[in-house]
Coordinates of C-alpha atoms in Angstrom, one line a residue:
M3 CA -121.9 117.9 223.3
R4 CA -119.2 117.1 220.9
F5 CA -115.8 118.7 221.7
S6 CA -113.5 120.2 219.1
N7 CA -110.0 118.8 218.7
T8 CA -108.7 122.0 220.2
E9 CA -110.9 121.6 223.3
L10 CA -109.8 118.0 223.6
M11 CA -106.1 118.8 223.4
T12 CA -106.6 121.5 226.0
M13 CA -108.1 118.8 228.3
A14 CA -105.1 116.6 227.5
I15 CA -102.7 119.4 228.4
G16 CA -104.5 119.8 231.7
A17 CA -104.1 116.1 232.4
G18 CA -100.4 116.4 231.6
D19 CA -100.1 119.1 234.3
K20 CA -100.9 116.5 236.9
A21 CA -97.7 114.7 236.1
R22 CA -95.4 117.8 236.4
F23 CA -93.9 116.7 239.7
L24 CA -94.1 113.0 239.0
S25 CA -92.7 112.1 235.7
P26 CA -89.2 113.7 235.1
P27 CA -86.9 112.8 233.5
N28 CA -89.8 111.5 231.5
P29 CA -92.1 114.1 229.9
W30 CA -95.3 115.1 231.6
V31 CA -97.8 113.9 229.0
G32 CA -101.6 113.9 229.1
A33 CA -103.9 111.6 227.1
L34 CA -107.6 111.1 226.6
V35 CA -109.7 108.3 225.1
V36 CA -112.7 109.7 223.3
S37 CA -115.6 107.5 222.0
E38 CA -117.0 107.5 218.5
R39 CA -119.9 109.7 219.8
G40 CA -117.4 112.3 221.2
V41 CA -117.7 111.3 224.8
V42 CA -114.4 111.5 226.9
V43 CA -114.2 107.9 228.2
S44 CA -111.0 108.2 230.2
E45 CA -108.0 110.4 231.0
G46 CA -104.4 109.5 231.8
H47 CA -101.1 111.1 232.6
T48 CA -97.5 109.9 232.9
Q49 CA -96.7 108.2 236.2
V50 CA -93.4 108.0 238.0
P51 CA -90.4 106.7 236.0
G52 CA -90.7 103.0 235.4
E53 CA -94.5 103.0 235.6
S54 CA -97.2 103.7 233.0
H55 CA -97.0 106.4 230.3
A56 CA -100.1 108.6 229.8
E57 CA -101.4 106.5 226.9
I58 CA -101.3 103.3 228.9
E59 CA -103.1 104.9 231.8
A60 CA -105.8 106.2 229.6
L61 CA -106.2 102.8 227.8
R62 CA -106.3 100.9 231.1
R63 CA -109.1 103.2 232.4
A64 CA -111.0 103.0 229.2
G65 CA -111.0 99.2 229.0
D66 CA -113.2 97.9 226.2
G67 CA -114.2 101.5 225.5
A68 CA -111.0 102.1 223.7
R69 CA -112.0 100.0 220.7
G70 CA -112.9 102.2 217.8
S71 CA -112.1 105.3 219.8
T72 CA -109.9 108.4 219.2
M73 CA -106.9 109.0 221.5
V74 CA -105.8 112.6 222.1
V75 CA -102.2 112.8 223.4
T76 CA -100.0 115.8 223.9
L77 CA -96.7 114.1 222.8
E78 CA -96.1 111.5 220.1
P79 CA -96.5 108.0 221.5
C80 CA -93.2 106.1 222.0
S81 CA -92.3 103.3 219.7
H82 CA -89.3 101.9 221.6
Q83 CA -88.7 99.6 224.5
G84 CA -87.6 101.6 227.5
R85 CA -88.4 101.1 231.2
T86 CA -91.9 100.3 229.9
G87 CA -93.1 98.8 226.6
P88 CA -93.9 100.8 223.4
C89 CA -97.1 102.8 223.7
V90 CA -97.7 102.5 220.0
E91 CA -98.2 98.7 220.3
A92 CA -100.6 99.1 223.1
I93 CA -102.7 101.7 221.2
I94 CA -102.9 99.4 218.1
E95 CA -103.7 96.3 220.2
A96 CA -106.5 98.2 222.0
G97 CA -108.2 98.9 218.6
V98 CA -107.9 102.7 218.7
S99 CA -108.9 104.0 215.3
R100 CA -107.6 107.5 215.4
V101 CA -104.8 109.4 217.3
I102 CA -104.5 113.1 217.6
V103 CA -101.0 114.2 218.6
G104 CA -100.0 117.6 219.9
T105 CA -96.4 117.5 218.8
I106 CA -93.7 115.1 217.6
D107 CA -91.3 113.8 220.2
P108 CA -87.8 115.1 219.5
D109 CA -86.2 112.1 221.3
P110 CA -84.2 110.4 218.5
R111 CA -85.6 107.0 219.6
V112 CA -89.1 108.3 218.6
S113 CA -89.0 111.4 216.4
G114 CA -91.7 110.5 214.0
A115 CA -91.3 106.7 214.2
G116 CA -94.3 106.4 216.5
V117 CA -96.6 108.2 214.1
E118 CA -95.3 106.2 211.1
L119 CA -96.0 102.9 212.9
L120 CA -99.5 103.9 213.8
K121 CA -100.2 104.9 210.2
A122 CA -98.7 101.6 208.9
S123 CA -101.1 99.8 211.1
G124 CA -104.1 101.6 209.6
V125 CA -104.6 104.1 212.4
D126 CA -105.6 107.6 211.3
V127 CA -103.2 110.2 212.7
E128 CA -103.4 113.9 213.0
V129 CA -100.4 115.9 214.3
G130 CA -100.0 119.5 215.4
V131 CA -103.3 120.3 217.3
E132 CA -102.6 123.1 219.8
E133 CA -98.9 122.5 219.1
T134 CA -97.7 125.9 220.4
A135 CA -99.4 125.3 223.8
V136 CA -98.1 121.7 224.0
R137 CA -94.5 122.8 223.2
A138 CA -94.8 125.5 225.8
Q139 CA -95.9 123.0 228.5
L140 CA -93.1 120.6 227.5
A141 CA -90.4 123.2 226.8
P142 CA -87.9 121.8 229.4
Y143 CA -88.2 118.3 228.1
I144 CA -88.0 119.4 224.4
W145 CA -85.0 121.6 225.1
H146 CA -83.2 118.8 227.0
R147 CA -83.8 116.3 224.2
V148 CA -82.6 118.7 221.5
T149 CA -79.6 120.2 223.2
G150 CA -78.6 117.6 225.9
R151 CA -78.7 120.4 228.5
P152 CA -81.2 121.5 231.1
Y153 CA -83.7 124.2 230.4
V154 CA -82.6 127.1 232.6
V155 CA -85.1 129.2 234.5
L156 CA -83.8 132.2 236.3
K157 CA -85.8 133.4 239.3
V158 CA -85.6 136.9 240.6
A159 CA -87.5 138.5 243.5
S160 CA -87.1 142.3 243.7
T161 CA -88.6 145.6 244.6
L162 CA -90.4 147.5 241.8
D163 CA -87.1 149.4 241.1
G164 CA -85.2 146.1 240.7
V165 CA -83.5 145.9 244.1
V166 CA -82.9 142.4 245.6
A167 CA -81.1 143.4 248.8
M168 CA -80.7 146.5 251.0
A169 CA -77.6 148.3 252.1
D170 CA -77.3 146.2 255.2
G171 CA -77.5 143.0 253.2
T172 CA -81.1 142.1 254.3
S173 CA -83.4 140.6 251.7
Q174 CA -86.0 138.6 253.5
W175 CA -88.7 139.2 252.6
I176 CA -89.1 141.5 249.6
T177 CA -92.1 139.7 248.3
G178 CA -95.1 138.3 250.1
E179 CA -96.2 134.9 251.3
E180 CA -98.2 134.1 248.1
A181 CA -95.3 134.8 245.8
R182 CA -92.9 132.8 248.0
R183 CA -95.4 129.9 247.9
D184 CA -95.5 130.2 244.1
A185 CA -91.7 130.1 244.0
H186 CA -91.8 126.8 245.9
V187 CA -94.0 125.4 243.1
L188 CA -91.3 126.5 240.7
R189 CA -88.7 124.7 242.7
A190 CA -90.8 121.5 242.7
Q191 CA -91.1 121.7 238.9
S192 CA -87.3 121.8 238.7
Q193 CA -85.0 118.8 239.1
A194 CA -82.2 121.0 240.3
V195 CA -81.8 124.4 242.1
L196 CA -78.6 126.4 241.8
V197 CA -77.2 129.2 243.9
G198 CA -73.8 130.9 244.1
A199 CA -71.4 130.4 247.0
G200 CA -72.2 134.0 248.2
T201 CA -75.9 133.2 248.5
A202 CA -75.1 129.9 250.2
R203 CA -73.1 131.8 252.9
S204 CA -75.3 134.8 253.4
D205 CA -78.8 133.2 253.2
D206 CA -78.1 129.5 254.1
P207 CA -81.1 128.4 252.0
A208 CA -82.4 124.8 252.3
L209 CA -83.4 124.9 248.6
T210 CA -86.3 122.4 249.1
A211 CA -89.8 122.9 247.8
R212 CA -92.3 123.0 250.6
L213 CA -95.8 122.5 249.4
G214 CA -97.9 122.1 252.5
D215 CA -97.2 118.7 253.9
L216 CA -95.3 117.7 250.8
V217 CA -91.5 118.4 250.7
V218 CA -89.8 118.0 247.3
E219 CA -86.0 117.8 247.3
P220 CA -84.4 118.8 244.0
L221 CA -80.7 118.3 243.4
R222 CA -79.0 121.3 245.2
V223 CA -76.1 122.8 243.2
V224 CA -73.6 125.5 244.4
L225 CA -71.2 127.4 242.2
G226 CA -68.1 127.1 244.4
S227 CA -68.2 125.6 247.8
A228 CA -71.0 125.4 250.3
P229 CA -70.2 126.2 254.0
K230 CA -69.8 123.3 256.4
G231 CA -73.1 122.6 258.0
A232 CA -75.2 124.4 255.4
K233 CA -78.9 123.5 255.2
M234 CA -78.5 122.6 251.5
R235 CA -76.1 119.8 252.2
P236 CA -75.7 117.3 250.6
C237 CA -75.2 119.2 247.4
L238 CA -73.3 119.2 244.1
E239 CA -70.4 121.7 244.2
L240 CA -69.3 122.9 240.7
S241 CA -67.1 125.6 239.3
G242 CA -65.6 126.8 236.0
D243 CA -67.2 127.4 232.6
L244 CA -71.0 127.6 233.0
S245 CA -71.5 125.5 229.8
H246 CA -69.6 122.7 231.4
V247 CA -71.5 123.2 234.6
L248 CA -74.8 122.7 232.7
D249 CA -73.4 119.6 231.0
E250 CA -72.6 118.1 234.4
I251 CA -76.0 118.9 235.8
A252 CA -77.6 117.3 232.7
S253 CA -75.8 114.1 233.5
H254 CA -78.0 113.9 236.7
D255 CA -81.3 113.6 234.6
V256 CA -82.1 117.2 235.2
L257 CA -84.6 118.6 232.6
Q258 CA -85.1 122.0 234.3
L259 CA -82.6 123.9 236.3
L260 CA -83.8 126.8 238.5
V261 CA -81.1 129.4 239.1
E262 CA -81.8 131.3 242.4
G263 CA -78.4 132.8 242.9
G264 CA -77.8 136.5 243.6
P265 CA -77.0 139.3 241.1
T266 CA -73.5 137.9 240.2
T267 CA -74.8 134.4 239.4
A268 CA -77.9 135.7 237.6
S269 CA -75.8 138.1 235.5
S270 CA -73.3 135.4 234.7
F271 CA -75.9 133.1 233.2
L272 CA -77.5 135.9 231.2
E273 CA -74.2 137.1 230.0
A274 CA -73.3 133.6 228.8
G275 CA -76.6 133.3 226.9
L276 CA -77.6 130.3 229.0
V277 CA -81.0 131.4 230.3
N278 CA -84.2 130.1 228.6
H279 CA -86.8 131.7 230.8
I280 CA -87.0 134.3 233.6
V281 CA -89.6 134.3 236.4
W282 CA -89.5 137.8 238.0
Y283 CA -91.5 138.5 241.1
Q284 CA -91.9 142.2 241.9
S285 CA -93.3 143.7 245.0
A286 CA -94.9 147.2 245.2
S287 CA -92.0 148.5 247.1
F288 CA -89.2 151.0 246.4
A289 CA -85.6 150.8 247.6
G290 CA -83.7 153.6 245.8
S291 CA -80.2 153.2 244.6
D292 CA -78.1 154.3 247.6
G293 CA -76.2 151.3 248.9
T294 CA -78.7 148.7 247.6
L295 CA -78.1 145.7 245.4
G296 CA -79.6 145.6 241.9
A297 CA -81.0 142.3 240.6
L298 CA -78.5 142.2 237.7
K299 CA -75.8 144.4 239.0
G300 CA -73.1 142.3 237.2
L301 CA -74.6 142.8 233.8
S302 CA -73.1 145.6 231.8
T303 CA -74.8 147.2 228.8
S304 CA -73.2 150.3 227.3
T305 CA -75.7 151.2 224.6
I306 CA -79.4 150.8 223.8
A307 CA -78.4 148.7 220.8
A308 CA -76.9 146.1 223.2
L309 CA -80.0 145.7 225.3
R310 CA -80.8 142.1 226.0
R311 CA -84.4 141.7 225.0
G312 CA -86.8 138.9 225.9
R313 CA -90.5 138.3 225.2
I314 CA -93.1 138.6 228.0
V315 CA -95.3 135.6 227.9
S316 CA -97.4 136.3 230.9
V317 CA -98.0 138.8 233.7
Q318 CA -100.1 137.8 236.7
R319 CA -100.9 139.0 240.1
V320 CA -99.7 136.7 243.0
G321 CA -101.1 138.0 246.2
E322 CA -99.8 141.6 246.6
D323 CA -97.0 141.0 244.1
I324 CA -96.8 140.4 240.4
R325 CA -95.1 137.6 238.5
I326 CA -93.7 138.3 235.0
D327 CA -92.6 135.4 232.8
V328 CA -90.1 136.2 230.1
E329 CA -88.7 134.0 227.4
V330 CA -85.1 134.9 226.7

């Protein structure tokens, strides 16, 4: 069976998913080596920083099978010397005859140069296969390379009527175990997690990502000061203009920032126009309005024309709850 280019790129995207926790601040790239007969010879994905990129992994596993083959790779191969050598040179030396690229790398050190070098060496190159899906997968990396700031994901867990805490301040747990486990995956995909000082005091969260036996520790950030002896220590304590806060966080090689703060923090980021993506978990529960805390209580909208609108990109059931993903 000969796979279409779309099917092959979908496989490469799946390979890239395997690097999601490993590779940052490098992009989580996937690559395939496909024989002239259309057989997938090997697969590779980006390793930890300082080790092999996806293309090198795929070539290493293919061995002599790379000669005359097609490489399918989600992101344009690098053409510069970084912690590792240029992938373009390795592709040319391996005798690959064709390269199919999902999207151009916005990093100014690459940004089309990799494709041009391949073409100049006689390699046939096609760009843009399943580009929308690739760019969605690599959205935090692309945003960081274009803006210099982390991609901001806002996480909310609420009742169906949008309440995040009860009149007595209790909030654990509104959503079920499966949704909380899913949120830990979201933490693990982020290089930093941020809460406000109020959440740090009231909930004393550890802000680690616990995935079975694996514990991932992102950079913990508090707006204001964390209490002495807080579980999240050591942490980065920041204050002031949120744009400057993001600039400081970016200096720590953070591609994706997960904002887990309460209504005040969430509303502040939305009001400032600094949220890229919202992950909203909702349970099939109802709190009512008397003495309860709304998820975005600090956000004020006086007229329908001023509504802040996003685009729903997915809705999925997670255990007994639902997860709604929204691009802002």
